[in-house]
mmCIF file of C-alpha atoms and ligand atoms in Angstrom:
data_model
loop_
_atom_site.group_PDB
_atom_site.id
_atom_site.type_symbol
_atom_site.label_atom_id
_atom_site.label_comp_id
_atom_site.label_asym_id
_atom_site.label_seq_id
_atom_site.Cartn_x
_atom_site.Cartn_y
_atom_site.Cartn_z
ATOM 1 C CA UNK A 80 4.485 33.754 -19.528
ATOM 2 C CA UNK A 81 6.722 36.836 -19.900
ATOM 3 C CA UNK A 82 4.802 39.610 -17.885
ATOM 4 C CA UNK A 83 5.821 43.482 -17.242
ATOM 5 C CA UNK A 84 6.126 42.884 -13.615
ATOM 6 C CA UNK A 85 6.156 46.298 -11.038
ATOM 7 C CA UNK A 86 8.740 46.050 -8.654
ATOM 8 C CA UNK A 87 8.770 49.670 -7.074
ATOM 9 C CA UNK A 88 7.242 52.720 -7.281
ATOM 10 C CA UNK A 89 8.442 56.400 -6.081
ATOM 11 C CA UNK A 90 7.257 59.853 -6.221
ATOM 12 C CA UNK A 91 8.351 63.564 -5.119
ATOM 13 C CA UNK A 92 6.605 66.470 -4.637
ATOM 14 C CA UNK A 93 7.723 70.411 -5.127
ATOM 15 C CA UNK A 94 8.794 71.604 -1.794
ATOM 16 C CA UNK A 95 5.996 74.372 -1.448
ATOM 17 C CA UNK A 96 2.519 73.295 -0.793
ATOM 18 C CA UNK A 97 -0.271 76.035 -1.394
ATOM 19 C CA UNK A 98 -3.547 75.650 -0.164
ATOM 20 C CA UNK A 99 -6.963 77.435 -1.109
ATOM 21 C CA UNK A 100 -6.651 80.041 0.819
ATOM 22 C CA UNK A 101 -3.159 81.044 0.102
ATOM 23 C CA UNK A 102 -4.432 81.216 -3.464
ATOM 24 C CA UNK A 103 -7.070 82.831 -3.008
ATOM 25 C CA UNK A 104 -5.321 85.890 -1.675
ATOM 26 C CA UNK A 105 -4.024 86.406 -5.706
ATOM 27 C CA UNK A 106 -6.854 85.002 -7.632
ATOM 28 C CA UNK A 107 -10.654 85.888 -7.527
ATOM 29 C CA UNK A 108 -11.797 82.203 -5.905
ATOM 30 C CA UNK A 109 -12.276 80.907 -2.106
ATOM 31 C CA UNK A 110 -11.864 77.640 -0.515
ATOM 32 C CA UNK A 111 -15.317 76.842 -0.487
ATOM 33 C CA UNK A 112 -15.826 77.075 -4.210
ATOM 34 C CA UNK A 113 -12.468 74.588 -5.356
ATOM 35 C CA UNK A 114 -13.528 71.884 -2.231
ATOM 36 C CA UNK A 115 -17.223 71.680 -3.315
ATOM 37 C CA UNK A 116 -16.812 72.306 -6.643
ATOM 38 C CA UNK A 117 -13.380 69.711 -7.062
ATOM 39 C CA UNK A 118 -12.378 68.490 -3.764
ATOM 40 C CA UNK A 119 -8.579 70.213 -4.190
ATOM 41 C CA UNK A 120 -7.675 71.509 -1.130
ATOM 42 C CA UNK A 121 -4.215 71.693 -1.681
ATOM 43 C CA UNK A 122 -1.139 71.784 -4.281
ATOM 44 C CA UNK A 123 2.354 71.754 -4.986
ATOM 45 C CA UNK A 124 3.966 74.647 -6.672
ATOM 46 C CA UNK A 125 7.716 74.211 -8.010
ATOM 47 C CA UNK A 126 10.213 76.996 -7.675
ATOM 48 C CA UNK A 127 13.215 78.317 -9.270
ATOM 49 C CA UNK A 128 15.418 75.765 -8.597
ATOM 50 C CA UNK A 129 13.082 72.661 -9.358
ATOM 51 C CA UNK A 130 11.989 71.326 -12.619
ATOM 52 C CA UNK A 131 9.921 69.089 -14.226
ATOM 53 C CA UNK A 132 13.474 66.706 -14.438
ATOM 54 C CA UNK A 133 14.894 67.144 -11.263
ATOM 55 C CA UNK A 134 11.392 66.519 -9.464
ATOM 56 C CA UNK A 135 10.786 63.772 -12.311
ATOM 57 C CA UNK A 136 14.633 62.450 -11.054
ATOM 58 C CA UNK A 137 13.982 62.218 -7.434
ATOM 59 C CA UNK A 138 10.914 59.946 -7.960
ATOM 60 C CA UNK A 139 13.025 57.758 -10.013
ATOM 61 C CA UNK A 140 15.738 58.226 -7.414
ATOM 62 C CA UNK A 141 12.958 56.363 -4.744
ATOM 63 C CA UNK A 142 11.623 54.179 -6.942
ATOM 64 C CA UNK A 143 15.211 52.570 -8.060
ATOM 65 C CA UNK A 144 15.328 52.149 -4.036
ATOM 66 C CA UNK A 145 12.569 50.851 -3.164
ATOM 67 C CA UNK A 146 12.472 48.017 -5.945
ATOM 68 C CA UNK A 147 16.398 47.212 -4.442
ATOM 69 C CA UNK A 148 18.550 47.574 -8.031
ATOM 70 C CA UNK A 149 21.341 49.256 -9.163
ATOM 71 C CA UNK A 150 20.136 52.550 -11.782
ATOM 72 C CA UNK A 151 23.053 50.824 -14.145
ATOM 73 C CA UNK A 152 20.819 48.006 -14.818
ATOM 74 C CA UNK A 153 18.129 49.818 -16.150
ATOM 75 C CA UNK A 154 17.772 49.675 -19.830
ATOM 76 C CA UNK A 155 14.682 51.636 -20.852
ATOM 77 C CA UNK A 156 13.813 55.184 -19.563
ATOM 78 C CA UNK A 157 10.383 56.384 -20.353
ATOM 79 C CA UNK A 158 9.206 60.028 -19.334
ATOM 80 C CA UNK A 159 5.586 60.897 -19.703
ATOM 81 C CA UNK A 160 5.324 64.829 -19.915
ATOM 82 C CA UNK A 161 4.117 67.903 -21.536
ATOM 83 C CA UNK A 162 6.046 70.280 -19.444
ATOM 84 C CA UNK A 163 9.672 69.436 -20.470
ATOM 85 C CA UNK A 164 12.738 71.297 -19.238
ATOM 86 C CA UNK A 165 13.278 72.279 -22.764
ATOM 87 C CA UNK A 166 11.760 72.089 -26.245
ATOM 88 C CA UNK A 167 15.053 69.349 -26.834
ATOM 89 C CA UNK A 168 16.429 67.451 -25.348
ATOM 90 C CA UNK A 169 13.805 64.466 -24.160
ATOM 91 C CA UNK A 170 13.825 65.529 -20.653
ATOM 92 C CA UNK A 171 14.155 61.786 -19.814
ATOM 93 C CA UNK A 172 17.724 61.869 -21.151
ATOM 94 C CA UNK A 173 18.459 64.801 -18.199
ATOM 95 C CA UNK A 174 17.063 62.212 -15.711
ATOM 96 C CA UNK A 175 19.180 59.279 -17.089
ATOM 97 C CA UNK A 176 22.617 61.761 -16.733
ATOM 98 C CA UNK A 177 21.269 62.557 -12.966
ATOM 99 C CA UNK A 178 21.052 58.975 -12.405
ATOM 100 C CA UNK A 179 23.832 57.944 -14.464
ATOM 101 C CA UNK A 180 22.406 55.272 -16.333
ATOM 102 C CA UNK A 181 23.368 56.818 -19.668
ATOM 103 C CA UNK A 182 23.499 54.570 -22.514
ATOM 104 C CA UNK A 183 19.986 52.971 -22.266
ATOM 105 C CA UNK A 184 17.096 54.130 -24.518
ATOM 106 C CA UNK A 185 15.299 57.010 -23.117
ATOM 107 C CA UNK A 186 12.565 59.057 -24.073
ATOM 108 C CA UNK A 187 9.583 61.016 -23.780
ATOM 109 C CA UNK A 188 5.755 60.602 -24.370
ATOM 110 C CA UNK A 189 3.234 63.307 -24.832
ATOM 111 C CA UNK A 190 0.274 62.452 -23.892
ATOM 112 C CA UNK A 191 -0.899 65.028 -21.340
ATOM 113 C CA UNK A 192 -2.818 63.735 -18.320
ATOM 114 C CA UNK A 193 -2.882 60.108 -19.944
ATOM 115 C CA UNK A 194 0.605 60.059 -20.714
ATOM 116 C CA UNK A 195 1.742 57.735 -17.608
ATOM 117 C CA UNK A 196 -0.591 55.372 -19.115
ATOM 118 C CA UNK A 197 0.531 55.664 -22.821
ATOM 119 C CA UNK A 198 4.474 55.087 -21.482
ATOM 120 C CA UNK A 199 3.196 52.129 -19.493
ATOM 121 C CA UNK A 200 1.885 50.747 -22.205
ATOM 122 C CA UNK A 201 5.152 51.223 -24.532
ATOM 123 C CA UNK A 202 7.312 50.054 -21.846
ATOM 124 C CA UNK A 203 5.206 46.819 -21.555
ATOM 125 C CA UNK A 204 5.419 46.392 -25.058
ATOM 126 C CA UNK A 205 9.281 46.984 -25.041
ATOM 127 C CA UNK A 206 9.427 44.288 -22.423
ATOM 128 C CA UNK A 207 7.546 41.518 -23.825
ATOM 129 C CA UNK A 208 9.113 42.287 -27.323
ATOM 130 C CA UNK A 209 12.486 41.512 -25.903
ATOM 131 C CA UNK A 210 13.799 45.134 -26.378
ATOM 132 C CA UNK A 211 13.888 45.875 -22.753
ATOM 133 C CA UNK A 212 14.495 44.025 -19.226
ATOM 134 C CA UNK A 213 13.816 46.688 -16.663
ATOM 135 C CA UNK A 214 12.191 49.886 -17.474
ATOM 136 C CA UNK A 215 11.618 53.233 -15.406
ATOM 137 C CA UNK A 216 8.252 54.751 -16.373
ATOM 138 C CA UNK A 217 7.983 58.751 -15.141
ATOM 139 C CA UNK A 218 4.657 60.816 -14.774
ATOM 140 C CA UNK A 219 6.656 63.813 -13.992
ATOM 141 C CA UNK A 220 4.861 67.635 -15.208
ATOM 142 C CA UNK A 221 5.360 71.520 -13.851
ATOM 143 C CA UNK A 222 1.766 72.775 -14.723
ATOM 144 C CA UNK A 223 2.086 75.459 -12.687
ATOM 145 C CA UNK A 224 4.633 76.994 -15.105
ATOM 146 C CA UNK A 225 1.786 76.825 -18.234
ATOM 147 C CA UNK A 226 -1.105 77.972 -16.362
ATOM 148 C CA UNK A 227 -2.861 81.374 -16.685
ATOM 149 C CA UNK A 228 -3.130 82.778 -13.575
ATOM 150 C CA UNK A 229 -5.811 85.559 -14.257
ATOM 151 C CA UNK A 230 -7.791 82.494 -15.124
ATOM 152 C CA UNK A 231 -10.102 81.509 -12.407
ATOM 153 C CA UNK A 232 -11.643 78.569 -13.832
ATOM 154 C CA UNK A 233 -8.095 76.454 -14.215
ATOM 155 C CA UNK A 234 -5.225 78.315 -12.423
ATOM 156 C CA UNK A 235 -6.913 76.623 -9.139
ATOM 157 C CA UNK A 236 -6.892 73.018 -10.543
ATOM 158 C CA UNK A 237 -3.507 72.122 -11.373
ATOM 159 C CA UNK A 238 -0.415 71.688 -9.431
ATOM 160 C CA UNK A 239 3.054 69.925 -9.964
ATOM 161 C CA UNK A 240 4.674 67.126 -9.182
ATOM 162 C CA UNK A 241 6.264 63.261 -10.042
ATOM 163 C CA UNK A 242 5.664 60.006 -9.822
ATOM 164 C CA UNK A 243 7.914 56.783 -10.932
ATOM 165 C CA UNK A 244 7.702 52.874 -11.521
ATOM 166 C CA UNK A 245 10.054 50.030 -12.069
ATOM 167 C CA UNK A 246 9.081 47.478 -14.546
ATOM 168 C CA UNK A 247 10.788 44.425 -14.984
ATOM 169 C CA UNK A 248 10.386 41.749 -17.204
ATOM 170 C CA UNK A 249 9.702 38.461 -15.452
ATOM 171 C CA UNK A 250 8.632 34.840 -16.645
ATOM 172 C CA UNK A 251 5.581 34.299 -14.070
ATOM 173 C CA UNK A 252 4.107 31.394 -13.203
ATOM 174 C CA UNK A 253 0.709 30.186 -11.117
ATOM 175 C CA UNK A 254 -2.492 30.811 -10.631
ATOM 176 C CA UNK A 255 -2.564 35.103 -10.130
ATOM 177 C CA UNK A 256 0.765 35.415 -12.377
ATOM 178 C CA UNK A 257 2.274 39.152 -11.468
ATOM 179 C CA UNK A 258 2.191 42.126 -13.993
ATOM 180 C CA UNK A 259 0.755 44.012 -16.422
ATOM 181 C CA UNK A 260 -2.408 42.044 -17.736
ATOM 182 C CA UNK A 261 -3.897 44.178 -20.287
ATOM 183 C CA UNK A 262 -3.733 47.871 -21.700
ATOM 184 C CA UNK A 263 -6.361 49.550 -23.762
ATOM 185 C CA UNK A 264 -5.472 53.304 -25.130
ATOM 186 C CA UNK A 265 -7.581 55.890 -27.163
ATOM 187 C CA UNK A 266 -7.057 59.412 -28.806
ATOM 188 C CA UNK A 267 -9.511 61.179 -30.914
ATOM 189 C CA UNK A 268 -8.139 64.490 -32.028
ATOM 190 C CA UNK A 269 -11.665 65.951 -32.812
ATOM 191 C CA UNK A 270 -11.663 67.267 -29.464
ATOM 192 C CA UNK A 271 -8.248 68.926 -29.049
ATOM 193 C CA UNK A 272 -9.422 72.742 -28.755
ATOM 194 C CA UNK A 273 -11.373 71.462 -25.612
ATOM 195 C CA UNK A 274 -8.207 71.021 -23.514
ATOM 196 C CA UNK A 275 -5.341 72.695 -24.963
ATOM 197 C CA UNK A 276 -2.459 75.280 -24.856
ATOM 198 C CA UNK A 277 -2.640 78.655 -26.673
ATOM 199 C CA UNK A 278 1.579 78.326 -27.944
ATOM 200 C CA UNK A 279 4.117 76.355 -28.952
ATOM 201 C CA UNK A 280 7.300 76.080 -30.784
ATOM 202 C CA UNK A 281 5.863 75.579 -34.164
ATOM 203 C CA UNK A 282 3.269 78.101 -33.679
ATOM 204 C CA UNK A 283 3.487 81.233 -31.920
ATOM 205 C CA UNK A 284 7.311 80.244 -30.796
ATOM 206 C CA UNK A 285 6.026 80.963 -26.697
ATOM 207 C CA UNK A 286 5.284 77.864 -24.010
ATOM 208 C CA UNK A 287 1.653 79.160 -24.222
ATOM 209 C CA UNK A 288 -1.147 78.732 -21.519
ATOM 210 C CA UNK A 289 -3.700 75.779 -20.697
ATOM 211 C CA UNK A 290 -7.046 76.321 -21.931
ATOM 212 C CA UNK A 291 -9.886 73.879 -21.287
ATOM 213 C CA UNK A 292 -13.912 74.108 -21.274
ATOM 214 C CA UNK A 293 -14.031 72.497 -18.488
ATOM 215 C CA UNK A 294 -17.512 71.192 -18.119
ATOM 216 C CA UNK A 295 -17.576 69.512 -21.836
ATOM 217 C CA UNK A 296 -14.383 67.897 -20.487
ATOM 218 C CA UNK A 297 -15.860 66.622 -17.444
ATOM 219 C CA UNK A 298 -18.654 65.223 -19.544
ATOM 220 C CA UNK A 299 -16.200 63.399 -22.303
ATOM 221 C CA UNK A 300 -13.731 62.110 -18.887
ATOM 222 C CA UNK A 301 -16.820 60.426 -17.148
ATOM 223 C CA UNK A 302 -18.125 58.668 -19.950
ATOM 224 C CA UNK A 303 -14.514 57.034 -22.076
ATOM 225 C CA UNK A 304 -12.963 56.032 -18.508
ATOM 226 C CA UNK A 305 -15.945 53.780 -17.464
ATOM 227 C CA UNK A 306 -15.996 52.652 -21.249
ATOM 228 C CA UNK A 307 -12.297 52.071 -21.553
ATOM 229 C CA UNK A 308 -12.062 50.428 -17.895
ATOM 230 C CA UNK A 309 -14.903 48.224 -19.151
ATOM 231 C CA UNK A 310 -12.952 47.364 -22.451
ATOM 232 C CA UNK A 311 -9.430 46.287 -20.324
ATOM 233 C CA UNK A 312 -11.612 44.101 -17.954
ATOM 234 C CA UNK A 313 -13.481 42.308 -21.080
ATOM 235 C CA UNK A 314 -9.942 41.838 -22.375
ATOM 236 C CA UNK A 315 -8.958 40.181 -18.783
ATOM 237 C CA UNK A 316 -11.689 38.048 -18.620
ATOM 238 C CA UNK A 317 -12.657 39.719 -15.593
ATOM 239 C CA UNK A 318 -15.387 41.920 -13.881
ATOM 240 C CA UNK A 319 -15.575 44.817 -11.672
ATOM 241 C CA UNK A 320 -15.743 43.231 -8.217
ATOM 242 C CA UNK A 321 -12.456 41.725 -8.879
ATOM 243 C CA UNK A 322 -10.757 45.075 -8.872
ATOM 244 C CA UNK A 323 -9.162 45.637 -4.710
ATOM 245 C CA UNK A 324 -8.174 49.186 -5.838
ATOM 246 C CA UNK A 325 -8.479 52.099 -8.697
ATOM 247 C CA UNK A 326 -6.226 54.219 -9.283
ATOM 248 C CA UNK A 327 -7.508 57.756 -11.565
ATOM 249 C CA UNK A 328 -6.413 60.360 -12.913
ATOM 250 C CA UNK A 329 -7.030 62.741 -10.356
ATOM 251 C CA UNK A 330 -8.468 65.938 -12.227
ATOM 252 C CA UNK A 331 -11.532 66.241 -10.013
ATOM 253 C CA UNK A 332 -13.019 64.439 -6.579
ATOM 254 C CA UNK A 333 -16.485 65.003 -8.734
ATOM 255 C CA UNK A 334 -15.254 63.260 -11.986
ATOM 256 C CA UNK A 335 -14.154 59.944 -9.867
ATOM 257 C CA UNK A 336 -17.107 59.950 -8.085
ATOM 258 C CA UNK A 337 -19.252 59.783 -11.018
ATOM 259 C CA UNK A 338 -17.315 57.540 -12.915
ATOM 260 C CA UNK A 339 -17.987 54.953 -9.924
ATOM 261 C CA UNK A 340 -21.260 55.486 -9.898
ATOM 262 C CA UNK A 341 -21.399 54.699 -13.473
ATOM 263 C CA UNK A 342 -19.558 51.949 -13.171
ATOM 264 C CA UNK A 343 -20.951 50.749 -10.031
ATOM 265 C CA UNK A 344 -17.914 50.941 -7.741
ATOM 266 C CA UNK A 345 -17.929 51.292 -3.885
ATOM 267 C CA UNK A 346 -15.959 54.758 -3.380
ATOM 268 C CA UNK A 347 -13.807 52.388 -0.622
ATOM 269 C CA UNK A 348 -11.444 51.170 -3.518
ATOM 270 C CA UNK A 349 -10.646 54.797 -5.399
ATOM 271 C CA UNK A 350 -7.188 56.024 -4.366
ATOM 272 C CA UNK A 351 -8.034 59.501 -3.815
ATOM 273 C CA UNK A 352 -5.503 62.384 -3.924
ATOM 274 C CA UNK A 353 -6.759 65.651 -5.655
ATOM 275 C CA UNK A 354 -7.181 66.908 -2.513
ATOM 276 C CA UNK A 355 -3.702 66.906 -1.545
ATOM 277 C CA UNK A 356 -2.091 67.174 -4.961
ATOM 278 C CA UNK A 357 -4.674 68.890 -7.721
ATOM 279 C CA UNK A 358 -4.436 68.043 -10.858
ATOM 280 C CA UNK A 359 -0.984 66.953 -12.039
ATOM 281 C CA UNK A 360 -1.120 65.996 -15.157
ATOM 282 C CA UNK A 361 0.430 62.728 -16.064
ATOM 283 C CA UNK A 362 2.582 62.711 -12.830
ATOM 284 C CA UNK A 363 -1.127 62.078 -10.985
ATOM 285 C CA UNK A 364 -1.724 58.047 -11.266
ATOM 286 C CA UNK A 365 1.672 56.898 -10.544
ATOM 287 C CA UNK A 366 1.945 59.737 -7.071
ATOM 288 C CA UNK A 367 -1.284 58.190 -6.324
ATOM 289 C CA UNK A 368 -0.093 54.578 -6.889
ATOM 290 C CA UNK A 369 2.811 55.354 -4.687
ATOM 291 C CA UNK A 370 0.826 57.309 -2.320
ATOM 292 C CA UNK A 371 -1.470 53.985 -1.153
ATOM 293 C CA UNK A 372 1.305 51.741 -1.639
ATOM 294 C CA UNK A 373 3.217 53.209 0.855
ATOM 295 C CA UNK A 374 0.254 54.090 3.423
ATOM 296 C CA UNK A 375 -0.102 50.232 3.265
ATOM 297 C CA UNK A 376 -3.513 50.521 1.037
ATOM 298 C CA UNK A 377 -2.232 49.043 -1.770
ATOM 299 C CA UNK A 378 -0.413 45.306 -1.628
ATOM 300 C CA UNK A 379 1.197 42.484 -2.986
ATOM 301 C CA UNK A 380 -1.257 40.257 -5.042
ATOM 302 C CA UNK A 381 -3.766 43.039 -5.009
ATOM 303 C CA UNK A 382 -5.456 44.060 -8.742
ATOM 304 C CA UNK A 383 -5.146 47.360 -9.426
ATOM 305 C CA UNK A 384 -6.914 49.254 -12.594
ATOM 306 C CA UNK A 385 -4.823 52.590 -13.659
ATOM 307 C CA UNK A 386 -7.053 54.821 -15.968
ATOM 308 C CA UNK A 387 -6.528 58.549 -17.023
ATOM 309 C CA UNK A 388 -8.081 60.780 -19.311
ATOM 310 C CA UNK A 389 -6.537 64.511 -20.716
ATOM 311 C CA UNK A 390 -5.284 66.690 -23.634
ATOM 312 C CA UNK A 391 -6.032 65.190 -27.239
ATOM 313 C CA UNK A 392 -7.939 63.852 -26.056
ATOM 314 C CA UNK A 393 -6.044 60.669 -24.805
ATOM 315 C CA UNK A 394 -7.389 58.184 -22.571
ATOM 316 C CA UNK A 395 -6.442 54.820 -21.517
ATOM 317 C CA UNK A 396 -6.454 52.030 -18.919
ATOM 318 C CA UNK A 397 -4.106 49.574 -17.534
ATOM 319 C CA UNK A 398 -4.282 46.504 -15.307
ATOM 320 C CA UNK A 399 -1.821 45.456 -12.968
ATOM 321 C CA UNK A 400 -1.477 42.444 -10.759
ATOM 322 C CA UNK A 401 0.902 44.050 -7.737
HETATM 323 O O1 UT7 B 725 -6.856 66.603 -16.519
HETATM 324 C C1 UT7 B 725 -7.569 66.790 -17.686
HETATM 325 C C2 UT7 B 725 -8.970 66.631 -17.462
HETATM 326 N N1 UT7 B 725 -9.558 67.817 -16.869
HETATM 327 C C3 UT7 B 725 -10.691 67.683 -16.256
HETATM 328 O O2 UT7 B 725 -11.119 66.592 -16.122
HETATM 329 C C4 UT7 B 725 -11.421 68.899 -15.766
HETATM 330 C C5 UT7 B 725 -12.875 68.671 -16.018
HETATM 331 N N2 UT7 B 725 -13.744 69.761 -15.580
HETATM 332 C C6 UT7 B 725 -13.952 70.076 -14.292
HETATM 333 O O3 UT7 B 725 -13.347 69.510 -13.402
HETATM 334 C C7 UT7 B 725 -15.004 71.119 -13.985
HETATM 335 O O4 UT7 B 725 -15.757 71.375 -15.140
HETATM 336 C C8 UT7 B 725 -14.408 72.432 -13.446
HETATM 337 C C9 UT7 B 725 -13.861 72.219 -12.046
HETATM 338 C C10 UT7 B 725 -13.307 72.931 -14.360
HETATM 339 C C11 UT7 B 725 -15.491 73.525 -13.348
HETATM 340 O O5 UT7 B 725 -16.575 73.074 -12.566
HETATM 341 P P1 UT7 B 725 -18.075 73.330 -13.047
HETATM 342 O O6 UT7 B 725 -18.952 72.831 -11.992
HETATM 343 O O7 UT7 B 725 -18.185 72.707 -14.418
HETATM 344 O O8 UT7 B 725 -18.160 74.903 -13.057
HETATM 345 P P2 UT7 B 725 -18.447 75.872 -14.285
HETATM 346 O O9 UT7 B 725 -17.291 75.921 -15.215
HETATM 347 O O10 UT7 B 725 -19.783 75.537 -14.851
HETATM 348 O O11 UT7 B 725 -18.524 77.274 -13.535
HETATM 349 C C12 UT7 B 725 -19.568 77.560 -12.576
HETATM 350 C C13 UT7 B 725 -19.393 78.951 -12.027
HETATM 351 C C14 UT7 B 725 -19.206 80.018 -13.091
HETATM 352 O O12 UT7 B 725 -19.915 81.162 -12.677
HETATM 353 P P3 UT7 B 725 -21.332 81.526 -13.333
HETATM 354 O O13 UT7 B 725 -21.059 81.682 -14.814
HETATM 355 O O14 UT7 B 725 -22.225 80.348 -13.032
HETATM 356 O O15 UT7 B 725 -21.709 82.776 -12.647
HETATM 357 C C15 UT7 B 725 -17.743 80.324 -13.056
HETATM 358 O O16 UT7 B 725 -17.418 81.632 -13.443
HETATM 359 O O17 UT7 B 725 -18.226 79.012 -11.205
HETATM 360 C C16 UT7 B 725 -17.406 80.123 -11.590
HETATM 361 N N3 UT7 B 725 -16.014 79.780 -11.362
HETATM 362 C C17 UT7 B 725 -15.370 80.047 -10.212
HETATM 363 N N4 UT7 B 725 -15.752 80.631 -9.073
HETATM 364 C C18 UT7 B 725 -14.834 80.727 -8.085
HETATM 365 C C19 UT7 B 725 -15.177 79.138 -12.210
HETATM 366 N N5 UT7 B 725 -13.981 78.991 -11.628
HETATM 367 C C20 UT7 B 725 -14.068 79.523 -10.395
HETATM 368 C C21 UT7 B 725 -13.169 79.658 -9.322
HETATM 369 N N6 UT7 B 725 -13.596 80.260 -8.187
HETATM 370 N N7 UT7 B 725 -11.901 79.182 -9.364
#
């Protein structure tokens, strides 16, 4: 059986970290409020001289490393963003001429906060089509750049950052056969002025600002992830117990602890990193994937479920066999 197989993951982080209280010195909020009300203690904040590709680079940089290949042989670069360097090019062809693996197909996908899961999913298909061998698959975003900050109620939830996977196709054998098992994705454009930005190129020709009602998001987020995890484990043939680990979109400490509830999950197997990172967009399940791999959390053989919802809105699940 030809499987999408992970054999590394990576991810970098801006080199400024602001916490609460540091933002609350500019904006009309306090620590207590964001922990209670999120459980974000802390972001990243890019500066001048980092962008969505260079941090989105350097996470591909450790994840090339840490699955032991040569960038050369990589033949499918996949970028999931919606805060590109530029309107054009694909900011994944900037991080295939940083790594020098230029040739290969490369790419972007816009699918806000779910957009690690929709490139996943495309780079799986890519791989079991034939089209591809090894693929790098990017959350990599710069928020921070797109956020209002004389708005209270989301200039304290976002932050930036990047995260990276190898992919590789493999014929698996055995019992518990590595790889990507099954991937369910959803969009339903009804929504979109729920979670949007006010600009664009097409429209006002300015980058714009995030806008979001937050609570009718929240509400939308807790019920399509349990329903969508639910659909990829009915697809598996398998049930909720057999999960060792989840890995969310990490929006909001209050949205993944309801969604276990709901789905009747002990709170033990959710990678949690909003605290330390906020929200970052679709760079947020693969740091967090990398972030309890390498603390040793997260191991070979283990099943992992990867689910995010955002912008659109887009939402999707994915389960891996490490
Ligand atoms: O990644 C894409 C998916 N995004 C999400 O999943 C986000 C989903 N939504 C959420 O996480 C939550 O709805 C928020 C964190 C955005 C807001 O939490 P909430 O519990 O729904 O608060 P709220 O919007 O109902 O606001 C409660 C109060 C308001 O004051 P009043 O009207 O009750 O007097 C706000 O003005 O909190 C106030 N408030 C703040 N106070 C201090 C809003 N933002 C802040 C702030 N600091 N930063």
């Amino acid at each position: 059986m030809l499987r999408s197989v992970l054999i590394g993951t990576g991810s970098h982080l801006p080199k400024r970290a602001v916490s609460n209280d540091e933002l609350s010195q500019t904006v009309d909020t306090s620590d207590e409020w964001i922990v209670e009300r999120t459980g974000i203690r802390n972001r990243y904040i890019a500066g001048d001289d980092e962008t969505t590709s260079s941090l989105a680079t350097e996470a591909a940089r450790k994840a090339i490393a840490a699955s032991g290949i040569e960038a050369c042989s990589i033949d499918l670069i996949i970028l999931a963003t919606a805060t590109p360097d530029q309107t054009f090019p694909a900011s994944a062809t900037l991080v295939q001429a940083a790594l020098g693996c230029n040739g290969c197909v490369a790419f972007d996908v816009h699918a806000v906060c779910s957009g690690f899961l929709y490139a996943v999913s495309v780079a799986d298909a890519m791989i079991r089509a034939g089209s591809a061998k090894r693929a790098l698959v990017i959350g990599a975003e710069t928020f921070t750049r797109i956020l209002d900050w004389e708005d209270r109620t989301t200039c304290v939830l976002f932050g930036d950052g990047a995260g990276a996977i190898v992919l590789e196709g493999r014929e698996e054998t055995g019992e518990k056969p590595r790889g990507i098992i099954a991937t369910k994705l959803h969009a339903d454009g009804a929504h979109n002025q729920l979670l949007y930005v006010d600009g664009g190129p097409s429209t006002t020709g300015t980058v714009g600002h995030l806008r979001m009602k937050g609570r009718e998001v929240f509400k939308h987020a807790v019920v399509n992830l349990a329903s969508v995890l639910g659909e990829v484990l009915a697809e598996a043939g398998l049930e909720i117990k057999d999960i060792d680990w989840l890995v969310p979109h990490q929006a909001n400490k209050r949205i993944l602890d309801a969604t276990a509830k709901k789905l009747g999950m002990p709170k033990e197997k959710i990678v949690v990193t909003v605290d330390r990172h906020a929200n970052t967009s679709a760079a947020s399940v693969p740091l967090a994937l990398d972030t309890a791999i390498l603390d040793g959390r997260i191991k070979p053989g283990d099943l992992v479920m990867l689910e995010a919802m955002g912008g659109g809105f887009t939402w999707g699940a994915s389960l891996i066999r490490m």
